Coordinates of C-alpha atoms and ligand atoms in Angstrom, one line a residue:
M1451 CA -13.7 13.9 -13.5
N1452 CA -10.8 11.3 -12.8
R1453 CA -11.3 9.1 -9.7
R1454 CA -9.1 7.3 -7.6
Y1455 CA -9.4 4.6 -5.5
L1456 CA -7.3 3.4 -4.1
T1457 CA -6.5 0.7 -1.2
T1458 CA -4.3 -1.6 1.1
P1459 CA -5.0 -4.5 2.7
I1460 CA -6.4 -3.5 6.8
Y1461 CA -4.4 -5.6 8.9
Y1462 CA -4.9 -8.3 11.2
A1463 CA -5.4 -6.4 15.1
T1464 CA -3.6 -8.9 16.8
G1465 CA -0.5 -6.9 17.2
D1466 CA 1.9 -3.9 16.2
P1467 CA 2.7 -2.6 12.9
H1468 CA 5.5 -3.5 11.3
L1469 CA 8.0 -2.9 9.1
G1470 CA 5.5 -4.5 6.5
H1471 CA 3.4 -3.2 7.3
A1472 CA 4.5 0.5 7.0
Y1473 CA 5.7 -0.2 3.1
T1474 CA 2.4 -1.3 2.1
T1475 CA 0.8 2.1 3.6
V1476 CA 3.8 4.0 2.1
L1477 CA 3.0 2.2 -1.5
A1478 CA 0.1 3.4 -1.6
D1479 CA 0.3 6.6 0.3
T1480 CA 2.9 7.8 -2.9
L1481 CA 0.6 6.4 -5.0
A1482 CA -2.4 8.8 -3.6
R1483 CA -0.4 11.3 -3.6
Y1484 CA 1.2 11.7 -6.9
Y1485 CA -2.5 10.9 -8.2
R1486 CA -3.7 13.7 -6.5
Q1487 CA -1.1 15.9 -7.8
T1488 CA -2.0 15.0 -11.4
G1489 CA -5.5 16.5 -10.5
A1490 CA -7.3 13.0 -9.2
E1491 CA -9.4 13.1 -7.6
V1492 CA -8.7 10.8 -4.5
R1493 CA -10.5 7.8 -2.4
F1494 CA -7.5 6.0 0.4
L1495 CA -8.6 3.3 2.2
T1496 CA -7.0 1.6 5.3
G1497 CA -7.6 -0.2 8.3
T1498 CA -7.4 -3.5 10.7
D1499 CA -8.9 -7.0 10.3
E1500 CA -10.3 -7.6 13.5
H1501 CA -12.5 -10.5 13.1
G1502 CA -11.8 -14.1 13.2
Q1503 CA -10.2 -17.5 14.7
K1504 CA -6.9 -16.2 15.4
M1505 CA -8.1 -12.9 17.2
Q1506 CA -10.0 -14.8 19.8
E1507 CA -6.8 -16.8 20.0
A1508 CA -5.0 -13.2 20.4
A1509 CA -7.2 -11.7 22.7
A1510 CA -7.4 -15.0 25.3
K1511 CA -3.3 -15.8 25.5
R1512 CA -3.7 -11.5 26.7
D1513 CA -5.9 -11.6 29.3
M1514 CA -8.2 -9.3 26.5
T1515 CA -11.9 -9.2 24.9
P1516 CA -12.2 -9.5 20.9
I1517 CA -12.8 -6.5 20.6
E1518 CA -10.8 -4.8 23.9
L1519 CA -7.5 -6.1 21.9
A1520 CA -8.6 -4.8 18.4
D1521 CA -9.4 -1.0 20.1
Q1522 CA -5.9 -1.5 21.3
M1523 CA -4.2 -2.8 18.4
A1524 CA -7.4 0.0 15.5
E1525 CA -6.0 3.3 17.8
S1526 CA -1.9 1.4 17.6
F1527 CA -2.6 1.1 13.4
E1528 CA -3.8 5.4 13.3
A1529 CA -1.7 6.5 15.0
A1530 CA 1.6 4.3 13.2
W1531 CA 0.3 6.1 9.7
K1532 CA -0.4 9.5 11.7
D1533 CA 3.2 10.1 11.9
L1534 CA 4.0 8.1 8.8
N1535 CA 2.8 10.5 6.9
I1536 CA -0.6 8.4 5.6
S1537 CA -2.9 10.0 3.7
F1538 CA -6.1 8.1 4.2
D1539 CA -9.3 8.9 3.3
R1540 CA -11.1 6.6 5.6
F1541 CA -9.9 4.1 8.8
L1542 CA -11.9 0.3 8.2
R1543 CA -12.1 -1.6 11.6
T1544 CA -14.9 -4.8 10.6
S1545 CA -16.5 -4.7 14.6
E1546 CA -17.6 -1.1 13.0
P1547 CA -21.4 -1.7 12.6
E1548 CA -21.8 -0.3 8.3
H1549 CA -18.9 -2.8 7.3
I1550 CA -21.4 -5.2 9.1
G1551 CA -24.6 -4.6 7.6
V1552 CA -23.2 -4.2 4.3
V1553 CA -21.4 -8.1 4.4
S1554 CA -25.5 -9.6 5.8
T1555 CA -26.3 -7.6 2.8
V1556 CA -23.7 -9.4 0.2
L1557 CA -24.2 -12.7 2.0
E1558 CA -28.1 -12.3 1.6
R1559 CA -27.7 -11.1 -2.0
L1560 CA -25.0 -14.2 -2.7
W1561 CA -28.2 -16.8 -0.4
A1562 CA -31.2 -15.1 -2.4
K1563 CA -29.1 -16.1 -6.1
G1564 CA -28.5 -19.4 -5.0
Q1565 CA -24.2 -18.2 -4.8
I1566 CA -24.3 -20.7 -1.0
Y1567 CA -25.4 -24.1 0.7
D1568 CA -24.6 -25.9 3.1
D1569 CA -22.3 -29.3 3.7
V1570 CA -20.4 -31.1 5.9
Y1571 CA -17.1 -30.3 5.5
S1572 CA -14.5 -32.9 7.7
G1573 CA -10.3 -31.8 6.9
W1574 CA -6.9 -30.4 8.9
Y1575 CA -7.6 -25.9 9.6
C1576 CA -4.9 -23.8 9.9
V1577 CA -5.7 -20.5 12.7
Q1578 CA -2.4 -19.1 12.0
E1579 CA -3.1 -18.5 7.6
E1580 CA -6.5 -19.1 8.6
R1581 CA -7.5 -21.6 6.6
Y1582 CA -8.3 -25.1 5.6
W1583 CA -6.4 -27.8 3.6
T1584 CA -6.9 -31.5 2.6
E1585 CA -4.9 -34.1 3.8
R1586 CA -2.1 -34.9 0.8
E1587 CA -1.6 -30.9 1.3
V1588 CA -0.3 -30.6 5.3
G1589 CA 1.3 -34.2 4.7
A1590 CA 1.7 -36.8 7.5
E1591 CA 3.1 -35.1 10.7
H1592 CA -0.3 -32.4 9.8
L1593 CA 1.7 -29.5 9.5
C1594 CA -0.1 -25.6 8.0
P1595 CA 2.2 -25.9 4.6
D1596 CA 2.5 -22.3 4.4
C1597 CA 3.7 -21.6 7.9
K1598 CA 4.3 -25.2 9.2
R1599 CA 2.9 -24.6 12.1
P1600 CA 0.2 -28.5 12.9
V1601 CA -3.1 -27.6 12.1
E1602 CA -6.2 -29.1 13.7
F1603 CA -8.8 -31.6 12.1
V1604 CA -12.2 -30.3 11.5
E1605 CA -15.1 -31.4 11.2
E1606 CA -18.4 -29.3 10.6
K1607 CA -21.2 -28.1 8.8
N1608 CA -20.3 -25.0 7.1
Y1609 CA -21.4 -23.3 4.0
F1610 CA -19.9 -23.1 0.9
F1611 CA -19.7 -20.4 -1.8
R1612 CA -19.6 -21.7 -5.2
M1613 CA -16.1 -20.5 -6.5
S1614 CA -15.6 -23.0 -8.3
D1615 CA -18.3 -22.3 -11.1
Y1616 CA -16.7 -19.2 -11.6
Q1617 CA -13.2 -20.9 -12.8
E1618 CA -13.4 -20.0 -17.0
R1619 CA -15.0 -16.9 -16.0
L1620 CA -12.3 -15.5 -14.2
I1621 CA -9.7 -17.4 -16.3
Q1622 CA -10.6 -15.4 -18.8
H1623 CA -11.1 -11.7 -17.5
I1624 CA -7.9 -12.3 -16.3
E1625 CA -6.3 -13.5 -20.0
D1626 CA -8.2 -10.3 -22.1
H1627 CA -6.9 -8.2 -18.8
P1628 CA -2.6 -8.4 -18.4
G1629 CA -2.4 -5.2 -16.9
W1630 CA -4.9 -7.1 -13.8
I1631 CA -2.6 -8.6 -11.6
V1632 CA 0.6 -6.6 -11.4
P1633 CA 3.7 -7.5 -11.7
G1634 CA 4.1 -10.0 -14.3
T1635 CA 5.4 -13.0 -12.3
R1636 CA 1.8 -12.9 -10.1
R1637 CA -0.5 -12.9 -12.8
N1638 CA 1.5 -16.0 -14.1
E1639 CA 1.0 -17.5 -10.1
I1640 CA -2.3 -17.3 -10.7
L1641 CA -3.2 -18.6 -14.4
G1642 CA -1.0 -21.7 -12.7
F1643 CA -3.6 -22.0 -9.8
L1644 CA -6.1 -22.2 -12.1
K1645 CA -5.1 -24.7 -13.7
Q1646 CA -6.0 -26.8 -11.1
P1647 CA -9.2 -27.4 -10.5
L1648 CA -10.7 -24.0 -8.2
Q1649 CA -12.6 -25.9 -5.0
D1650 CA -15.3 -24.4 -3.9
L1651 CA -14.9 -21.3 -0.8
S1652 CA -15.8 -22.2 2.6
I1653 CA -17.7 -18.9 4.0
S1654 CA -18.9 -19.7 7.3
R1655 CA -17.6 -21.0 11.0
P1656 CA -19.7 -23.2 13.8
K1657 CA -20.4 -20.4 16.3
S1658 CA -19.2 -23.6 18.8
R1659 CA -15.1 -23.2 17.8
L1660 CA -15.4 -19.7 16.8
A1661 CA -18.2 -16.7 18.2
W1662 CA -16.0 -13.9 16.8
G1663 CA -17.5 -12.7 13.3
V1664 CA -20.4 -11.6 11.8
T1665 CA -23.0 -13.9 12.2
L1666 CA -24.4 -16.1 8.8
P1667 CA -28.3 -13.1 7.8
F1668 CA -29.3 -16.6 7.1
D1669 CA -27.7 -19.3 9.7
P1670 CA -27.5 -17.1 12.9
D1671 CA -25.8 -20.7 15.0
H1672 CA -22.6 -19.7 12.8
V1673 CA -20.6 -16.1 11.2
C1674 CA -18.6 -15.3 8.7
Y1675 CA -15.1 -16.4 7.9
V1676 CA -13.0 -13.3 7.7
W1677 CA -11.2 -13.4 5.3
V1678 CA -14.8 -13.0 2.8
D1679 CA -15.6 -10.8 5.9
A1680 CA -12.0 -8.5 5.8
L1681 CA -12.6 -8.2 1.4
I1682 CA -15.9 -6.9 1.6
N1683 CA -14.2 -3.5 3.9
Y1684 CA -12.8 -2.8 0.3
V1685 CA -17.2 -2.3 -1.0
T1686 CA -18.8 -0.7 2.5
A1687 CA -15.4 1.7 1.7
S1688 CA -16.8 3.3 -1.2
G1689 CA -20.4 3.2 -0.2
L1690 CA -21.7 0.9 -3.3
L1691 CA -24.4 -1.0 -0.5
D1692 CA -26.2 0.1 1.4
P1693 CA -25.7 -1.3 5.1
D1694 CA -29.3 -1.1 6.1
S1695 CA -31.3 -2.7 3.4
G1696 CA -32.8 -5.2 4.8
P1697 CA -32.7 -8.7 4.1
D1698 CA -35.8 -8.5 1.7
Q1699 CA -33.7 -5.5 -0.1
P1700 CA -30.3 -5.8 -0.4
G1701 CA -29.2 -3.4 -2.8
F1702 CA -27.6 -0.3 -3.6
T1703 CA -27.1 2.8 -2.0
D1704 CA -26.4 5.9 -4.0
Q1705 CA -24.6 4.4 -7.5
G1706 CA -23.5 7.1 -9.0
N1707 CA -21.4 7.9 -6.0
S1708 CA -20.1 6.3 -4.8
W1709 CA -16.1 4.8 -5.3
W1710 CA -17.1 1.7 -6.4
P1711 CA -15.2 -0.2 -8.7
A1712 CA -11.7 -0.2 -6.9
S1713 CA -9.1 1.4 -9.0
L1714 CA -5.8 0.0 -7.7
H1715 CA -5.5 -2.6 -4.5
I1716 CA -2.3 -3.0 -3.4
M1717 CA -1.1 -6.3 -1.2
G1718 CA 2.0 -8.3 -0.3
K1719 CA 2.3 -11.9 -3.0
D1720 CA 1.2 -13.7 0.7
I1721 CA -2.1 -12.1 -0.4
I1722 CA -3.2 -12.2 -3.9
T1723 CA -5.1 -15.4 -4.0
T1724 CA -7.4 -14.1 -1.3
H1725 CA -7.0 -10.5 -3.5
A1726 CA -7.7 -12.5 -7.9
V1727 CA -9.7 -15.7 -6.9
Y1728 CA -11.4 -14.9 -3.6
W1729 CA -12.8 -11.6 -3.9
P1730 CA -13.4 -11.9 -7.3
T1731 CA -15.6 -14.8 -8.2
L1732 CA -17.3 -13.2 -4.7
L1733 CA -18.2 -9.6 -6.4
M1734 CA -19.3 -12.1 -10.5
A1735 CA -21.6 -13.7 -8.0
A1736 CA -23.0 -11.1 -6.4
D1737 CA -23.2 -9.1 -10.0
L1738 CA -20.8 -6.3 -8.9
P1739 CA -17.7 -4.9 -11.0
L1740 CA -13.8 -6.1 -10.0
P1741 CA -11.5 -3.8 -8.7
K1742 CA -9.5 -2.6 -11.5
Q1743 CA -6.0 -3.6 -11.0
I1744 CA -4.2 -5.3 -8.4
L1745 CA -0.6 -5.3 -7.4
A1746 CA 1.1 -7.6 -5.1
H1747 CA 4.6 -6.7 -3.8
G1748 CA 7.6 -8.1 -2.3
W1749 CA 8.2 -8.9 0.8
W1750 CA 11.1 -7.5 3.1
I1751 CA 13.3 -10.0 4.4
M1752 CA 15.0 -10.3 8.0
E1753 CA 18.4 -12.8 7.9
D1754 CA 17.1 -15.4 4.1
E1755 CA 13.2 -14.6 7.2
K1756 CA 9.8 -13.1 6.1
M1757 CA 9.8 -10.4 8.0
A1758 CA 6.6 -10.7 10.3
K1759 CA 4.4 -11.4 13.9
S1760 CA 4.8 -14.4 14.5
V1761 CA 8.3 -15.1 13.0
G1762 CA 9.1 -12.1 15.7
N1763 CA 11.6 -10.7 13.4
V1764 CA 10.4 -7.0 13.3
V1765 CA 11.8 -3.8 12.5
D1766 CA 9.7 -1.0 14.0
P1767 CA 9.6 2.0 12.2
L1768 CA 9.1 4.3 14.4
A1769 CA 11.7 4.0 15.9
L1770 CA 13.6 4.2 13.0
R1771 CA 11.9 7.4 12.9
E1772 CA 13.1 8.9 15.4
D1773 CA 16.3 8.9 14.0
Y1774 CA 16.2 9.6 10.1
G1775 CA 12.1 11.4 9.9
T1776 CA 9.0 10.0 9.0
D1777 CA 10.4 11.2 5.4
G1778 CA 14.3 9.4 6.1
V1779 CA 11.2 6.0 6.5
R1780 CA 9.5 6.6 4.0
W1781 CA 11.9 6.3 1.1
Y1782 CA 14.3 4.0 2.3
L1783 CA 11.5 1.7 1.4
L1784 CA 10.4 3.1 -1.2
R1785 CA 14.0 3.3 -3.2
D1786 CA 15.1 0.4 -1.7
M1787 CA 12.3 -2.0 -2.1
P1788 CA 11.3 -2.9 -6.3
T1789 CA 8.2 -2.6 -5.9
G1790 CA 7.4 -6.2 -6.6
S1791 CA 10.0 -8.3 -5.8
D1792 CA 11.4 -8.9 -2.2
A1793 CA 14.2 -6.7 -0.1
S1794 CA 16.8 -7.8 2.5
Y1795 CA 16.1 -5.5 5.6
T1796 CA 19.8 -3.9 7.2
P1797 CA 21.0 -1.0 8.9
E1798 CA 23.6 -0.6 6.9
R1799 CA 21.4 -0.1 3.7
F1800 CA 18.5 1.8 5.4
H1801 CA 22.1 4.5 6.3
A1802 CA 23.3 4.5 3.2
R1803 CA 19.7 5.1 1.8
Y1804 CA 19.5 8.4 3.8
D1805 CA 22.7 9.1 3.5
E1806 CA 21.8 9.4 -0.6
L1807 CA 18.9 11.5 0.7
A1808 CA 21.0 14.0 2.6
N1809 CA 24.0 13.5 0.7
V1810 CA 22.5 14.1 -3.2
L1811 CA 19.5 16.0 -3.0
G1812 CA 19.4 17.6 0.9
N1813 CA 23.4 19.0 -0.6
L1814 CA 22.4 19.8 -3.7
A1815 CA 19.4 22.2 -2.2
S1816 CA 21.5 23.4 -0.1
R1817 CA 24.4 25.0 -2.1
A1818 CA 21.8 26.2 -4.6
I1819 CA 20.2 28.0 -2.1
S1820 CA 24.0 29.2 0.1
M1821 CA 25.0 30.9 -4.0
I1822 CA 21.8 32.7 -4.3
V1823 CA 21.7 33.7 -0.4
K1824 CA 26.1 34.9 -1.4
Y1825 CA 26.1 36.6 -4.6
R1826 CA 22.0 38.2 -5.6
D1827 CA 21.1 38.3 -2.1
G1828 CA 18.4 35.7 -1.5
I1829 CA 16.8 37.4 -4.2
I1830 CA 16.3 34.7 -6.8
P1831 CA 17.8 35.5 -10.5
E1832 CA 15.3 37.2 -13.6
A1833 CA 16.7 35.0 -16.5
A1834 CA 16.4 31.3 -18.8
G1835 CA 16.7 28.9 -16.4
D1836 CA 17.0 26.6 -19.0
G1837 CA 20.1 25.7 -18.0
L1838 CA 19.0 21.9 -17.7
E1839 CA 15.5 22.0 -19.4
A1840 CA 16.3 18.9 -20.9
D1841 CA 17.4 16.7 -18.3
I1842 CA 14.0 17.8 -16.4
A1843 CA 11.3 17.6 -19.6
S1844 CA 13.2 14.3 -20.0
T1845 CA 12.9 13.0 -15.8
L1846 CA 9.4 14.1 -16.1
S1847 CA 8.3 12.1 -19.0
A1848 CA 10.2 9.3 -17.3
V1849 CA 9.2 9.9 -13.3
T1850 CA 5.3 10.0 -14.7
G1851 CA 5.7 6.6 -17.1
H1852 CA 7.0 4.8 -13.8
M1853 CA 4.6 5.7 -10.9
D1854 CA 1.5 5.3 -14.3
A1855 CA 3.4 1.7 -14.9
L1856 CA 3.6 1.1 -10.8
R1857 CA 7.0 1.4 -11.0
V1858 CA 7.8 3.0 -8.1
H1859 CA 11.4 2.6 -7.0
D1860 CA 12.5 2.8 -10.6
A1861 CA 10.7 7.0 -10.7
M1862 CA 12.7 7.1 -7.5
A1863 CA 16.2 6.0 -9.0
T1864 CA 15.0 8.7 -11.4
S1865 CA 14.3 11.9 -9.9
M1866 CA 17.9 11.5 -7.3
D1867 CA 19.4 11.1 -11.0
L1868 CA 17.7 14.5 -11.9
A1869 CA 19.8 15.9 -8.3
R1870 CA 22.7 14.3 -9.1
T1871 CA 22.8 16.1 -12.3
A1872 CA 22.2 18.8 -11.5
N1873 CA 25.3 18.7 -8.5
G1874 CA 27.1 17.8 -12.1
Y1875 CA 25.3 20.9 -13.3
V1876 CA 27.3 23.8 -10.3
D1877 CA 30.3 21.8 -10.5
R1878 CA 31.3 22.3 -14.4
R1879 CA 29.8 25.6 -14.2
E1880 CA 31.5 26.4 -11.3
P1881 CA 29.3 29.3 -10.3
W1882 CA 31.8 30.4 -7.1
S1883 CA 34.0 30.9 -10.2
Q1884 CA 31.8 32.4 -12.6
A1885 CA 30.7 35.3 -9.7
K1886 CA 34.2 36.4 -9.4
D1887 CA 34.7 36.9 -13.4
P1888 CA 33.1 40.4 -14.0
S1889 CA 31.3 39.6 -17.5
G1890 CA 30.2 36.6 -16.0
A1891 CA 26.7 38.4 -14.0
E1892 CA 24.8 37.0 -16.8
D1893 CA 25.9 33.7 -16.9
L1894 CA 26.3 33.1 -13.2
D1895 CA 21.8 34.7 -13.1
E1896 CA 21.8 32.0 -16.3
T1897 CA 23.6 29.0 -13.3
L1898 CA 21.5 30.0 -9.9
A1899 CA 17.8 31.3 -11.5
S1900 CA 19.2 27.2 -13.8
L1901 CA 19.3 25.1 -10.3
A1902 CA 15.8 27.9 -8.8
R1903 CA 13.8 25.8 -11.0
V1904 CA 15.2 22.3 -10.7
L1905 CA 14.4 22.3 -7.2
A1906 CA 11.3 23.2 -7.7
V1907 CA 10.9 20.6 -10.0
L1908 CA 12.0 18.3 -8.0
T1909 CA 9.6 19.4 -4.8
A1910 CA 7.3 18.5 -7.0
L1911 CA 9.0 14.7 -8.9
F1912 CA 10.0 13.4 -4.6
L1913 CA 6.4 15.1 -3.2
P1914 CA 4.9 11.9 -2.9
V1915 CA 6.9 10.9 -1.1
T1916 CA 9.2 13.2 1.3
P1917 CA 5.7 14.9 1.5
Q1918 CA 6.4 17.0 5.1
K1919 CA 10.4 17.7 3.2
M1920 CA 9.4 19.3 0.0
T1921 CA 7.2 20.9 1.6
D1922 CA 9.5 22.1 2.9
L1923 CA 12.2 22.8 0.6
A1924 CA 8.9 25.0 -1.4
G1925 CA 8.4 27.6 1.9
R1926 CA 12.7 28.0 1.7
L1927 CA 13.2 29.0 -2.1
G1928 CA 10.4 31.0 -1.9
L1929 CA 7.4 29.4 -2.8
K1930 CA 3.3 28.6 -1.6
S1931 CA 3.4 25.3 -2.0
V1932 CA 4.8 22.9 -3.9
P1933 CA 4.0 22.7 -7.2
T1934 CA 1.8 20.9 -9.7
L1935 CA 4.2 18.1 -12.4
D1936 CA 2.2 19.9 -15.2
Q1937 CA 3.0 24.1 -13.7
A1938 CA 6.9 21.8 -12.6
R1939 CA 7.0 22.0 -15.7
S1940 CA 7.3 25.9 -17.0
I1941 CA 7.6 27.3 -13.0
S1942 CA 9.9 30.3 -13.5
L1943 CA 10.8 31.7 -10.0
G1944 CA 12.8 34.7 -10.8
G1945 CA 12.6 37.5 -8.8
L1946 CA 11.1 34.7 -5.1
R1947 CA 13.3 35.4 -2.0
V1948 CA 14.7 32.9 -0.3
E1949 CA 15.6 31.8 2.0
K1950 CA 18.4 29.1 4.0
G1951 CA 17.5 27.6 7.8
A1952 CA 19.2 24.6 8.8
P1953 CA 19.8 21.7 6.5
L1954 CA 17.1 19.4 5.0
F1955 CA 18.1 16.4 5.9
P1956 CA 20.6 16.3 8.6
R1957 CA 23.2 14.1 9.3
V1958 CA 22.3 11.4 11.6
D1959 CA 26.1 9.6 13.6
R1960 CA 25.9 5.7 13.2
Ligands
ME8_1279 O1 -4.0 -10.4 5.8 N1 6.7 -7.9 3.8 O2 -3.6 -8.5 7.5 P1 -2.0 -8.5 7.8 C1 5.8 -6.6 3.5 N2 -5.3 -9.4 7.3 N3 5.2 -6.5 3.2 C2 3.8 -7.1 4.4 C3 4.8 -7.9 5.0 C4 6.8 -8.2 4.5 N4 7.4 -9.1 5.2 N5 5.0 -8.8 6.7 C5 3.3 -7.1 6.3 C6 -3.7 -9.7 6.3 N6 3.7 -6.6 4.9 C7 -5.6 -9.3 5.9 C8 -5.3 -8.6 5.1 S1 -7.2 -8.0 3.6 C9 -9.0 -8.0 2.6 C10 -7.5 -8.4 4.4 C11 2.0 -6.4 4.4 O3 -1.7 -7.9 9.3 C12 1.4 -6.8 2.9 O4 0.9 -5.4 2.9 O5 -1.7 -10.6 7.8 C13 0.8 -8.0 3.5 O6 -0.1 -8.4 2.8 C14 0.0 -8.0 4.5 O7 1.1 -7.0 5.2 C15 -0.6 -8.9 5.3 O8 -1.4 -7.9 6.8

C-alpha cells in the first residue's frame, strides 16, 4: 500500500494565523488531496507550538497564562484550517500529555546513549528567534542577525546535544540523496552552511529563566529547548514511540503500524536549518530513520518585507475568503507563488487570479452546461467525445509530473491551460452554428460530449486545490463524485443529466 505522511510546521501559538501560515497549510493540503486521489493512504499532520520563552512573554503581555493563550490560539488555528477546508488528520498541540511523553522518551534515549552532556553556556540569546548567537554574530550593537532585535546576555548551565558528531554523516546523506531537500537552492544553502564546523546544540533552558516547557527527564531544574520539543512532534503524531515507556525502556510502539518516517516535511525557508540540520542529526543520534523529503518554500512579501506577525503587516486569509470564497483563496495562494520562490501579495494580483478562475474555468463550465441544456435538453450526448483527447492526455501526464516533482504552481498553470484550450475548442467548433445546420447533429453531439468530458477531467485536476467547487461541478455534470485521475483518463458521460445552477465562481467587484 502506498502510504504518505505529510506535515506542516506546528505554528507558534502566539498570535492568529495569517496568509503565510495559510499558504504552507493549503500547499500541504493540496498535496495530501492529490496523493489520496492517486490511491495513497495519507496521514496529514498540523498543529501548534506552545512552549518556550516567546510564548511565555506573549502570554504575559496579554495578562494570560501560557496555557490560556495556547488554548485560545490552538482553537483559532484549528478553526481557520477548517474554514479553509484543510483535510488534516491530526492537530497536535505540544502541550498534550502524549507529546510531552514522547519528548521525554526521546531525551532519555539520547541521554542513555551519551549523546547529551552538560556545560556552562555564556553568550547572547534572542527571544524572538529562540536561539543563541555568538559575540561575533551579534556585533558591537548586540542585535540579533535575523530579526535585528536586541539580544540578551546569558550565562547558564545548559545541556548540549553532540550535533557536531553528525556533521559528516549529514553531508553524506544530502549528497547521496539529491532530492532530499527541495528546491535545489535550499539544498545548496544547507550544504554551504555545513562547510563551517557544526557546533553542538544547546537543548535546555534553566527553569529559573523559563518554566514553560517539557522538563528534562534527567534534570528537573531544566526544560527542553522549544525547537527540540517542537521537531519531535512529527514523531509523536506518527505513533512510533510509546509515550508511557518509562525511563528503563524508552521504546517503540508497534513499529510496523507507525507512520514514521515522514514522507514530506513542508515549511518556509525561514526554518530550513532546524529541519535539515537539527532534526536529522537528532534522529541519527536516536537511531531513528530520517524523513524522506523536505520542501522549503519561499515567503509572502508585503512591500519588500516578509509578511510576519512580528512586523505587523499580515493579511487575514479568512477575511479574503468572505469575498472570494475558500477555493478562491486556495487557488490564489498556489497559483501565484512558484513553489520555492518568494511572491508579493497585492490585492490586485489576488483579484486577477480570481478572475482567471472565473473567466476561464467558470466560464467554460457555464458555456458547456448551458449549451447541453439548450441543445440537448440537459442530457450529455452519447458520442465519442474525443475532440480534446490529445490535450487531455498530455495535460494529465504533465500535471502528474509537476505534482510529483512538487511544482504545484506549474500543475495549476497547466490545468488552467487545458480549460483555456477547451474554450478555444468551443470558439472553433461554434456549436451555435452546428445547432443551426440540419446536418450538424452528429458534430454537435461530438462537441458537447467532448466538452462534458474535458470538464470531468478538469474536476479531477482542480480537485486538490478547489475541492468544494469541483465537487459542485461534478454534481452539475451528473457525476456522483469527482473522478480519480485514472478514471478521468477514460471517463464517458453519455446519458448523464446536467444541471445549470448559479455561476461556479461568482463575479467579485472591487
Ligand atoms: O517557526 N510566507 O512557527 P511560525 C510564507 N513554531 N510562509 C510563511 C510566512 C510568510 N510570510 N510567514 C510564516 C515556527 N509562514 C515554529 C515551527 S515546526 C517543528 C516549528 C509559514 O508560527 C512558513 O511555513 O513562526 C514558516 O516556516 C512558518 O509559517 C513559521 O511559522
